[in-house]
mmCIF file of C-alpha atoms and ligand atoms in Angstrom:
data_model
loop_
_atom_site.group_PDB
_atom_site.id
_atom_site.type_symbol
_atom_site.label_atom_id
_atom_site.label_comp_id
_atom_site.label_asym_id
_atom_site.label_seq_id
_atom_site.Cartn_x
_atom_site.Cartn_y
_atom_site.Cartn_z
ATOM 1 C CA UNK A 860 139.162 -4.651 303.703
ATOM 2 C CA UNK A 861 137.937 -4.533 307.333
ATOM 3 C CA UNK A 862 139.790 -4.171 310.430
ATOM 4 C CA UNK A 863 138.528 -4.146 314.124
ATOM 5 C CA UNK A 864 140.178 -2.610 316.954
ATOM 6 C CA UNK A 865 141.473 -5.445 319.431
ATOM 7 C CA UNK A 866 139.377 -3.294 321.801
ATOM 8 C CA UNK A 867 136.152 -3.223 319.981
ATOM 9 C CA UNK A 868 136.747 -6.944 318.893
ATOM 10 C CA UNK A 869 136.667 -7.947 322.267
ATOM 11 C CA UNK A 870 133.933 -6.702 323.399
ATOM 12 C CA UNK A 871 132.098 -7.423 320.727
ATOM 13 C CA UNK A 872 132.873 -11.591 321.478
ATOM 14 C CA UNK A 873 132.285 -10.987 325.002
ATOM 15 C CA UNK A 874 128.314 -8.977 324.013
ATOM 16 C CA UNK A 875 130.031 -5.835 326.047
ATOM 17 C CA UNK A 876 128.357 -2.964 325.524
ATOM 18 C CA UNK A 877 129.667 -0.730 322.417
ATOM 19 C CA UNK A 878 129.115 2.420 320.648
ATOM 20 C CA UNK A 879 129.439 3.429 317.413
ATOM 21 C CA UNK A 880 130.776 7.104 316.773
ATOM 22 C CA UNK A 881 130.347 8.388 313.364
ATOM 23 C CA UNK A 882 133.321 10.300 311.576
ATOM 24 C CA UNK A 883 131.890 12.521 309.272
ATOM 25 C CA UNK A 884 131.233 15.024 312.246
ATOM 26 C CA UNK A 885 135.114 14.757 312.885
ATOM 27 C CA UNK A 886 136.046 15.471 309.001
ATOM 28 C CA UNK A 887 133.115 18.111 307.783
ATOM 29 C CA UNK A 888 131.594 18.868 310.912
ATOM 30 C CA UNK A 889 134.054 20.580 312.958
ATOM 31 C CA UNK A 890 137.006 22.383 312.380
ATOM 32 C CA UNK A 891 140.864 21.494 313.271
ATOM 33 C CA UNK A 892 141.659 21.300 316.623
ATOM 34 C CA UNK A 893 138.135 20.983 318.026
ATOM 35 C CA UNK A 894 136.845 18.673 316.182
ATOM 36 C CA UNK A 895 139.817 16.242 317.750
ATOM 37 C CA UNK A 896 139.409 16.969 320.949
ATOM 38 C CA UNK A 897 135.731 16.426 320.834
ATOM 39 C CA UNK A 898 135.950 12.940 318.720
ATOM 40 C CA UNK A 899 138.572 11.880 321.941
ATOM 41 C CA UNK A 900 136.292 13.104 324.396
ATOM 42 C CA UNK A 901 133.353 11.438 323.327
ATOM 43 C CA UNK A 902 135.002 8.361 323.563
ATOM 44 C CA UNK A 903 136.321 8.764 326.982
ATOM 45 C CA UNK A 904 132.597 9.470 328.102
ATOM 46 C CA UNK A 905 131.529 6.165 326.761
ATOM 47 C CA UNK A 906 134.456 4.335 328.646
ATOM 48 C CA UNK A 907 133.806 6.039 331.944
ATOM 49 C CA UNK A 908 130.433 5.180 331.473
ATOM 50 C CA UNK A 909 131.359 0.995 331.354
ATOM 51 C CA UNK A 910 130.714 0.713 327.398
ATOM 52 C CA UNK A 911 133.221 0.505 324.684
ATOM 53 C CA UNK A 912 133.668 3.045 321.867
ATOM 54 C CA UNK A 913 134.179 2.257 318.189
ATOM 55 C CA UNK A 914 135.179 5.483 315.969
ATOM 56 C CA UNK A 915 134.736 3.862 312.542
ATOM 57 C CA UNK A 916 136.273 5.359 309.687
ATOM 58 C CA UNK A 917 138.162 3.969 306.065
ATOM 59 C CA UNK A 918 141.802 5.295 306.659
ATOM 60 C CA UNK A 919 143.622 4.250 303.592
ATOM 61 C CA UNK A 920 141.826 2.063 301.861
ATOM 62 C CA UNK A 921 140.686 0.157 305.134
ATOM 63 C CA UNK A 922 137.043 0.339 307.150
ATOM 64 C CA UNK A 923 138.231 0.306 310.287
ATOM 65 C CA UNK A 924 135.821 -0.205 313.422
ATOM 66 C CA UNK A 925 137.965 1.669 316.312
ATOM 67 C CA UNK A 926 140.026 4.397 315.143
ATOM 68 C CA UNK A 927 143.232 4.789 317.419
ATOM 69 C CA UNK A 928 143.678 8.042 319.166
ATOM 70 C CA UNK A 929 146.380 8.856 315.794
ATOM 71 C CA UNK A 930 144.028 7.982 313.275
ATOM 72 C CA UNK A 931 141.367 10.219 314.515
ATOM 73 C CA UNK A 932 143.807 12.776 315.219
ATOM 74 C CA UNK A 933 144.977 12.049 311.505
ATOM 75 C CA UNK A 934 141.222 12.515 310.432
ATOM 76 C CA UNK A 935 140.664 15.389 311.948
ATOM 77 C CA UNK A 936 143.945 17.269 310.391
ATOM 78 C CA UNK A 937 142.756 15.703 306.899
ATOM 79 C CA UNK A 938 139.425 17.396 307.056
ATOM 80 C CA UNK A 939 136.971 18.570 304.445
ATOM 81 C CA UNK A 940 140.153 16.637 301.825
ATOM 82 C CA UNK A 941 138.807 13.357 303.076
ATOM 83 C CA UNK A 942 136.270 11.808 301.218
ATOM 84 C CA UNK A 943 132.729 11.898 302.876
ATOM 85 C CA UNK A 944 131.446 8.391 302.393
ATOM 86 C CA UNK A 945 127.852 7.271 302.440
ATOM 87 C CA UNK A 946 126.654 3.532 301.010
ATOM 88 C CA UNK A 947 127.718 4.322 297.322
ATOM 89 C CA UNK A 948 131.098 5.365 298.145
ATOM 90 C CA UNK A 949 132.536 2.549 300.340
ATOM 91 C CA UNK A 950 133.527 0.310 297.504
ATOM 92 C CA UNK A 951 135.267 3.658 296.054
ATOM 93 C CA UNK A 952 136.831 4.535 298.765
ATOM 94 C CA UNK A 953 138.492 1.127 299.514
ATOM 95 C CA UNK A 954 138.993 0.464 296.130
ATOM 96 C CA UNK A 955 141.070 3.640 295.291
ATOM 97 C CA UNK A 956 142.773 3.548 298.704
ATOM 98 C CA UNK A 957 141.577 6.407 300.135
ATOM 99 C CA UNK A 958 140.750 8.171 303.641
ATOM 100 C CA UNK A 959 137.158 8.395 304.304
ATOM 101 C CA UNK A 960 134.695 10.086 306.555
ATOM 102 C CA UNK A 961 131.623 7.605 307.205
ATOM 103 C CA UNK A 962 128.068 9.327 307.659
ATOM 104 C CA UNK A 963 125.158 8.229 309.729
ATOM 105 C CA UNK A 964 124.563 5.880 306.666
ATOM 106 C CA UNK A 965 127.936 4.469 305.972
ATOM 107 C CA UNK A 966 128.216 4.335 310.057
ATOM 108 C CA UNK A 967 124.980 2.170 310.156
ATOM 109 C CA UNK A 968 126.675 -0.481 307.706
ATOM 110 C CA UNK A 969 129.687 -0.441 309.361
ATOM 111 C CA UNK A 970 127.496 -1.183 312.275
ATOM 112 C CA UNK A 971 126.152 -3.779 311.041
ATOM 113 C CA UNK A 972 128.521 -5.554 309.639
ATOM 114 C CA UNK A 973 130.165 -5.978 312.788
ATOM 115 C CA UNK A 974 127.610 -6.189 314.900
ATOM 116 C CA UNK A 975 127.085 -3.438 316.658
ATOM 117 C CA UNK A 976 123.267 -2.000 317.527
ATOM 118 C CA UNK A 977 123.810 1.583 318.943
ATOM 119 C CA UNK A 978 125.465 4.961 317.441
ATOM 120 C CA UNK A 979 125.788 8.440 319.043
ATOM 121 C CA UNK A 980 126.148 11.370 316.860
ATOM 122 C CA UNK A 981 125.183 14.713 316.536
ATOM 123 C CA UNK A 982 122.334 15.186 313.764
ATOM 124 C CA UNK A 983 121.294 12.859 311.021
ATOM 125 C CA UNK A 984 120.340 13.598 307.216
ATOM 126 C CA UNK A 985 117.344 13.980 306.249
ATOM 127 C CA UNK A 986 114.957 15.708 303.308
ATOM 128 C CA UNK A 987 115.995 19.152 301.885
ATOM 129 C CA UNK A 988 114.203 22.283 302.268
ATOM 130 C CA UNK A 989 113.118 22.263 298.218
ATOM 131 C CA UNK A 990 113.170 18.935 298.013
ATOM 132 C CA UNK A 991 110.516 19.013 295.682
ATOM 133 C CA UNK A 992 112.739 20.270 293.413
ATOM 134 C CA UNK A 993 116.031 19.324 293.750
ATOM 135 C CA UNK A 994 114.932 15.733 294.871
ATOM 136 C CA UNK A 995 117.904 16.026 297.903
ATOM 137 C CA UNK A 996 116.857 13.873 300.374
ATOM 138 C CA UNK A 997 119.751 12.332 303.009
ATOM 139 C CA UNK A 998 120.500 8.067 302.178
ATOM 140 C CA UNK A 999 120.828 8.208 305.766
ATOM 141 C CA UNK A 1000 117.006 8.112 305.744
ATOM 142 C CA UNK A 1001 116.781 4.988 303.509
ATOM 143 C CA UNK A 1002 119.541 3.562 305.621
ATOM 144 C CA UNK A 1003 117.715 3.788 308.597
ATOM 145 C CA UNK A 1004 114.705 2.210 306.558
ATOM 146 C CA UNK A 1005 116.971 -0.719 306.244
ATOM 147 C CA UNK A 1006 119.357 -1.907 309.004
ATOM 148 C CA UNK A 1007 119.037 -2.562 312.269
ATOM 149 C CA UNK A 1008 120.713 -0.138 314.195
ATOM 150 C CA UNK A 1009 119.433 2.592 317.036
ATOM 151 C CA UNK A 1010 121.131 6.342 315.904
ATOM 152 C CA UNK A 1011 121.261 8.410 319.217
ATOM 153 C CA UNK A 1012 120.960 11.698 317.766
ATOM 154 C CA UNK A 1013 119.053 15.163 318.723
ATOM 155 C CA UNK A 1014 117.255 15.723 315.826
ATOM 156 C CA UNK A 1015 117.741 17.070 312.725
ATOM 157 C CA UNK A 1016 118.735 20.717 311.889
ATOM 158 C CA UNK A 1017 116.142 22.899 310.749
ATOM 159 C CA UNK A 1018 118.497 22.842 307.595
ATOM 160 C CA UNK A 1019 116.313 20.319 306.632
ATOM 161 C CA UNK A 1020 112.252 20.263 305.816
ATOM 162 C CA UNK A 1021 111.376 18.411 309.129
ATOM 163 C CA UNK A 1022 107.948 17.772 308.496
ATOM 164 C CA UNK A 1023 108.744 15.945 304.999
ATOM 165 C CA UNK A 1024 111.726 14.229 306.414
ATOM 166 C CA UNK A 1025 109.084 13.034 309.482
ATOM 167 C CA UNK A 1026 106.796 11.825 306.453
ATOM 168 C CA UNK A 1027 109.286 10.099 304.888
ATOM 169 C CA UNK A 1028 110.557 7.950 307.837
ATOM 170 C CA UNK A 1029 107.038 7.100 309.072
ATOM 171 C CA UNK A 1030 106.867 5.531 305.386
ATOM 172 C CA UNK A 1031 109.903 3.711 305.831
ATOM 173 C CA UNK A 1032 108.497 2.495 309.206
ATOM 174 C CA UNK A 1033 111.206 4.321 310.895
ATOM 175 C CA UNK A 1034 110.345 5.132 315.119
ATOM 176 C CA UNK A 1035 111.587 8.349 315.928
ATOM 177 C CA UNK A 1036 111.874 7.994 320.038
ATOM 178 C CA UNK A 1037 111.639 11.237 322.068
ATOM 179 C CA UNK A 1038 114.318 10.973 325.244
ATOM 180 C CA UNK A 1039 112.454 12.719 327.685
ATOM 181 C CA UNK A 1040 110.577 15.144 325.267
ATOM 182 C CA UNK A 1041 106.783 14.936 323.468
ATOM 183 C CA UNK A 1042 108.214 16.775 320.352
ATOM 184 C CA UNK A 1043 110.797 16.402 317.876
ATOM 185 C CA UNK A 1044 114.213 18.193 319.228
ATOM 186 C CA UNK A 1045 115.498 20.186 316.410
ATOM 187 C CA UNK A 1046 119.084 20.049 317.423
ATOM 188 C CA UNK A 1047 119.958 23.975 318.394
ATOM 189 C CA UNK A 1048 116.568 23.623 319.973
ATOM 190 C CA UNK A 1049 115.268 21.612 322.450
ATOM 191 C CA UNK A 1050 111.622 22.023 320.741
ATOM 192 C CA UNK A 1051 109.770 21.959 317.672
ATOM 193 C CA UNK A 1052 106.504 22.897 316.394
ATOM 194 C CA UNK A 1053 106.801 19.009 315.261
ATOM 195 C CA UNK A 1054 104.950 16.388 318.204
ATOM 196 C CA UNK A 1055 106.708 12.799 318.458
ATOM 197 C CA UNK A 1056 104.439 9.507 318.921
ATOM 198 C CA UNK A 1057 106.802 7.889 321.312
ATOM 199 C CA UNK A 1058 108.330 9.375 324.312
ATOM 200 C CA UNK A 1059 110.418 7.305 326.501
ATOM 201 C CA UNK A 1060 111.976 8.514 329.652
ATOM 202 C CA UNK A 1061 115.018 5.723 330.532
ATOM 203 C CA UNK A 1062 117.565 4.500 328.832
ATOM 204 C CA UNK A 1063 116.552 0.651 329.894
ATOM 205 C CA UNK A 1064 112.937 1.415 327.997
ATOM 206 C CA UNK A 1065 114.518 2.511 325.185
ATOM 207 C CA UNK A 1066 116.154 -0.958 324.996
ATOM 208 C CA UNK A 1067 113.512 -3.328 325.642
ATOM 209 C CA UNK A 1068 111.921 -1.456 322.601
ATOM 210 C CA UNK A 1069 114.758 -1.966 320.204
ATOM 211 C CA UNK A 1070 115.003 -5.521 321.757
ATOM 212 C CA UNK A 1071 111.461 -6.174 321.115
ATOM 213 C CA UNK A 1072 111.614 -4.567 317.290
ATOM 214 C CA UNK A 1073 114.484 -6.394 316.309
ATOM 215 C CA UNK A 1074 113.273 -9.702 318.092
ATOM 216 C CA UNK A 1075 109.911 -9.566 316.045
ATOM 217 C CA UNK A 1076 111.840 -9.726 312.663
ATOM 218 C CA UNK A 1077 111.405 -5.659 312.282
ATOM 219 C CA UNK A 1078 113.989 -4.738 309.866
ATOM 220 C CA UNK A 1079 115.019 -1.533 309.905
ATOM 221 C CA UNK A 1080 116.927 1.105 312.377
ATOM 222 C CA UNK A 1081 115.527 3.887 314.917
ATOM 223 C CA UNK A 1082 116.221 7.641 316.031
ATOM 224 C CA UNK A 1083 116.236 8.641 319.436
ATOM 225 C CA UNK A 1084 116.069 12.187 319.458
ATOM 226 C CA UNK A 1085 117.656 13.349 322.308
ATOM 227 C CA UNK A 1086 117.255 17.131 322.909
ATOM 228 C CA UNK A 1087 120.249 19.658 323.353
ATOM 229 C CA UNK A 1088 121.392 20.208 327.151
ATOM 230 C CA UNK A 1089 118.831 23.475 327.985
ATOM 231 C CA UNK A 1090 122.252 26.047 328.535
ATOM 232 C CA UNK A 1091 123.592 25.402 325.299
ATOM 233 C CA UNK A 1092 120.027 25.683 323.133
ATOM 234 C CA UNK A 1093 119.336 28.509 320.743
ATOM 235 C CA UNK A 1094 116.779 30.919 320.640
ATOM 236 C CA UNK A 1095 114.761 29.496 318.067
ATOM 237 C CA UNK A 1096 114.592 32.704 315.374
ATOM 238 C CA UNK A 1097 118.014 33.247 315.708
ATOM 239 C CA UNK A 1098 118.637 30.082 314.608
ATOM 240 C CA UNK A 1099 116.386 30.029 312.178
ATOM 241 C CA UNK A 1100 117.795 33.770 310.642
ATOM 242 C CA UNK A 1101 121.196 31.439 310.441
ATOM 243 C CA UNK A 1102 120.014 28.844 308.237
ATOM 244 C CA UNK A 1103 117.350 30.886 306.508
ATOM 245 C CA UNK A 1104 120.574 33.180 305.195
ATOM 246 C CA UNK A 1105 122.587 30.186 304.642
ATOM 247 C CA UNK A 1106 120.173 28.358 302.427
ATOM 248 C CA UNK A 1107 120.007 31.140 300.478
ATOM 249 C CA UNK A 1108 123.815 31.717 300.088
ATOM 250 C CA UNK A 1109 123.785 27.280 299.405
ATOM 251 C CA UNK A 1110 121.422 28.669 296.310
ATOM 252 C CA UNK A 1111 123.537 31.280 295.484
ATOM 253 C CA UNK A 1112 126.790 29.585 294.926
ATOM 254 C CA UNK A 1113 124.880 26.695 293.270
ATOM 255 C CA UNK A 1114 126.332 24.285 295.837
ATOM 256 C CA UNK A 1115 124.574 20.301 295.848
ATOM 257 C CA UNK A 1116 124.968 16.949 296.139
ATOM 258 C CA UNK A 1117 126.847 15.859 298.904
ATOM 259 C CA UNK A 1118 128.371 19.097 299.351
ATOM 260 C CA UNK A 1119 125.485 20.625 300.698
ATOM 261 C CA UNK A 1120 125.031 19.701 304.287
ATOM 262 C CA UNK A 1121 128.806 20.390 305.121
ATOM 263 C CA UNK A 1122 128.104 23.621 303.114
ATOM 264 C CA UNK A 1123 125.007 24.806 305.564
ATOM 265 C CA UNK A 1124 127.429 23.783 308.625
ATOM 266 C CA UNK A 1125 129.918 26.090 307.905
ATOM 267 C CA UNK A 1126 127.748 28.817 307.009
ATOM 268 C CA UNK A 1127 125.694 28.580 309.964
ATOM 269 C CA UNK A 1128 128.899 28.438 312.190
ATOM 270 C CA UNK A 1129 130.397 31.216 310.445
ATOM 271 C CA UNK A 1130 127.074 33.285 310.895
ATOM 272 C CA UNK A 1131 126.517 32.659 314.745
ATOM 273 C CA UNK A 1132 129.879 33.575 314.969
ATOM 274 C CA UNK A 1133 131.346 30.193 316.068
ATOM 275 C CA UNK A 1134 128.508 29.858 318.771
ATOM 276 C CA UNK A 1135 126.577 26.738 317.242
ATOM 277 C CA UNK A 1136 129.997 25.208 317.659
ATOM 278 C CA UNK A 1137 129.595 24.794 321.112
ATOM 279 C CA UNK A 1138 126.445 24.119 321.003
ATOM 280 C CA UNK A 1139 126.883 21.510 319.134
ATOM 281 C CA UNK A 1140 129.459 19.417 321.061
ATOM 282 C CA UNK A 1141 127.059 20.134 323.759
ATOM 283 C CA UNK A 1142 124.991 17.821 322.307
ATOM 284 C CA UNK A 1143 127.392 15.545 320.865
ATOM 285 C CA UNK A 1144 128.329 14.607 324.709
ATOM 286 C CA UNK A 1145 125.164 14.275 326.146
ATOM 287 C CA UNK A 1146 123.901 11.692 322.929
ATOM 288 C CA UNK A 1147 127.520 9.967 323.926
ATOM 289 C CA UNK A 1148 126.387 9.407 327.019
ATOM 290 C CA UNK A 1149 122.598 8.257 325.854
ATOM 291 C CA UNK A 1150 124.203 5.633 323.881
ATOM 292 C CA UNK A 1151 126.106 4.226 326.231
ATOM 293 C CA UNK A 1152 123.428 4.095 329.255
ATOM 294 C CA UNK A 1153 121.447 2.034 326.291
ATOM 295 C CA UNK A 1154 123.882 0.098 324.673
ATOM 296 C CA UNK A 1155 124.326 -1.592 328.305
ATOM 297 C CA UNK A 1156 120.755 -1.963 328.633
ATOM 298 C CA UNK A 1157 120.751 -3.518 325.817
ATOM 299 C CA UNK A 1158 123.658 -5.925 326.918
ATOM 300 C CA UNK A 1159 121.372 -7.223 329.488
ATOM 301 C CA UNK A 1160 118.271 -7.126 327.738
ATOM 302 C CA UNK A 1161 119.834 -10.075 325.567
ATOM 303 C CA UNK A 1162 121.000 -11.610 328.424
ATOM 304 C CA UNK A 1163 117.316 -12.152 329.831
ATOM 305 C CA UNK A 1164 116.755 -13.636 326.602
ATOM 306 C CA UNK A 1165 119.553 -16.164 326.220
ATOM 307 C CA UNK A 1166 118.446 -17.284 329.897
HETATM 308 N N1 PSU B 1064 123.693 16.783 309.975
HETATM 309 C C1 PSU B 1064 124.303 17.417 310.989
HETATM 310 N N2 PSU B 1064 125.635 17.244 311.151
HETATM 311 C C2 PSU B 1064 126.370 16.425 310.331
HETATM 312 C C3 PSU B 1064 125.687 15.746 309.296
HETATM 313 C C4 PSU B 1064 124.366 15.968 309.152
HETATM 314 O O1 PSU B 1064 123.664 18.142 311.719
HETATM 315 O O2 PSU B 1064 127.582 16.282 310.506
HETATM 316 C C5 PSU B 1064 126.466 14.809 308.429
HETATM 317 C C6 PSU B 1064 126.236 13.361 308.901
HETATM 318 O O3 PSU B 1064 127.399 12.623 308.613
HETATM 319 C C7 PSU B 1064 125.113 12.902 308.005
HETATM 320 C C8 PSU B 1064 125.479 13.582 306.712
HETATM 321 O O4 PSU B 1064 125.041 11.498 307.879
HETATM 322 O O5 PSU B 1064 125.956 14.865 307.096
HETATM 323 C C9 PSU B 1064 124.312 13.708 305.774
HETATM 324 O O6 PSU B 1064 124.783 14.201 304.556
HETATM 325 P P1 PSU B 1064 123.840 14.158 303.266
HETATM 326 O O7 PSU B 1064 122.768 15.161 303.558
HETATM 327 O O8 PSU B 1064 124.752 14.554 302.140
HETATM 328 O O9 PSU B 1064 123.336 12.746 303.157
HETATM 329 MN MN1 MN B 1065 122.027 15.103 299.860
#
């Protein structure tokens, strides 16, 4: 049911640094070529960076932890017609054979499983605007509540209710780590009206703090929020005109369930006119490199220990 990369195997019985890169982004998040070209990039950034990259995706039936350079070029052609896979879908998805995208919350499992503590992607799930009412809140959230696993990210779209989805992981006892910022980064944005607890300004304090969480018995995973690269944010109410119209059109066309985020991605693309594109492999990059600068810290933060 599982296969590792010989790659990601190896490092993984030598403790190398690794880094998880989650698929869904590939599949939903970007269209056909780009979204290729950006999954390949990011994982040359992690290389040249002295860390190994693990693309983890179910291609036919099989959750595989390093995607070849075909299968994510395979991915990316199958698109939006690949299933997107959170924790109730695996067992589907391998059971009935099938291609699968993995969110941040099928990504963290994956993680897990194998062994592998940090993941670089883009933006993570979160609680709905309306929530109240249509109860749609992301199972990346209760994923995150659960296994131990550091999601580079930077932020969470303003597609979501940030406050709520703020209140919900501080129940869960989820950190959410500002990389060099005092408020939440709201992905197109560098700032928020939203102030973080934690800031941390290195990539080696960021690991003695998952090292220290983890080694304490803390179950459970943590966001860094790194903000977007300052050229490529948004003016904030231009943004927010985006996602304001496309929740409405969401509404409209009576679109839920998991169809929803890849829904408001589209539509906000479409709206800026392609420019959140950029923007956000911007910020894919710069998260890519994030996790990597940690993932070695981490490497020789359990080294100390086993001294
Ligand atoms: N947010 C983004 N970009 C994304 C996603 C979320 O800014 O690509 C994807 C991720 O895979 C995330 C998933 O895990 O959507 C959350 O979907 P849902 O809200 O259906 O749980
Ligand atoms: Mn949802």
């Amino acid at each position: 049911m599982i296969a590792i990369s010989p790659s990601v195997q190896h490092a993984l019985s030598h403790k190398l640094a690794v880094v998880a890169l989650e698929s869904t982004i590939i599949s939903h998040g970007m269209p056909y070529p780009e979204n290729v070209h950006t999954a390949l990039e990011c994982e040359r950034i992690i290389r040249d960076l002295g860390a190994i990259p693990a693309t983890i995706a179910i291609m036919d039936g099989i959750l595989t932890i390093g995607l070849t350079s075909d299968q994510i070029d395979t991915l990316g052609r199958t698109g939006q017609e690949a299933l997107k896979v959170s924790r109730r879908d695996i067992p589907y998805a391998i059971s009935k054979k099938r291609t699968g995208a993995l969110t941040v919350a099928g990504t963290m499992i994956a993680c897990q499983m194998a062994g592998i503590s940090v993941f670089a992607t883009g933006g993570i799930g979160g609680v709905h605007r309306h929530a109240e009412t249509t109860f749609d809140i992301s199972a990346d959230l209760e994923e995150l509540a659960n296994t131990n696993v550091c999601v580079v990210s930077a932020g969470m779209k303003s597609i979501l209710d940030l406050p709520k989805t703020m209140e919900y992981l501080e129940t869960k006892g989820v950190p959410v780590i500002g990389y060099g910022t005092d408020v939440l980064p709201a992905f197109y944005t560098r700032n928020s009206p939203y102030p973080l607890e934690y800031r941390f300004d290195s990539a080696s304090e960021i690991a003695r703090f998952l090292s220290i969480k983890w080694k304490l018995g803390l179950q459970g995973g943590v966001v860094v929020a790194n903000p977007i690269p300052e050229e490529f944010s948004f003016p904030e109410e231009q943004i927010e005109e985006a996602i304001q119209q496309a929740t409405i059109d969401m509404e409209n066309f009576q679109i839920s369930g998991k169809k929803a985020t890849p829904f408001l991605l589209e539509r906000i693309s479409q709206l800026t006119k392609g420019k959140s594109l950029q923007s956000n492999i911007a910020l894919v990059y710069s998260n890519c490199r994030l996790a990597a600068q940690i993932a070695l810290e981490l490497c020789k933060e359990d080294s100390h220990e086993t001294k």
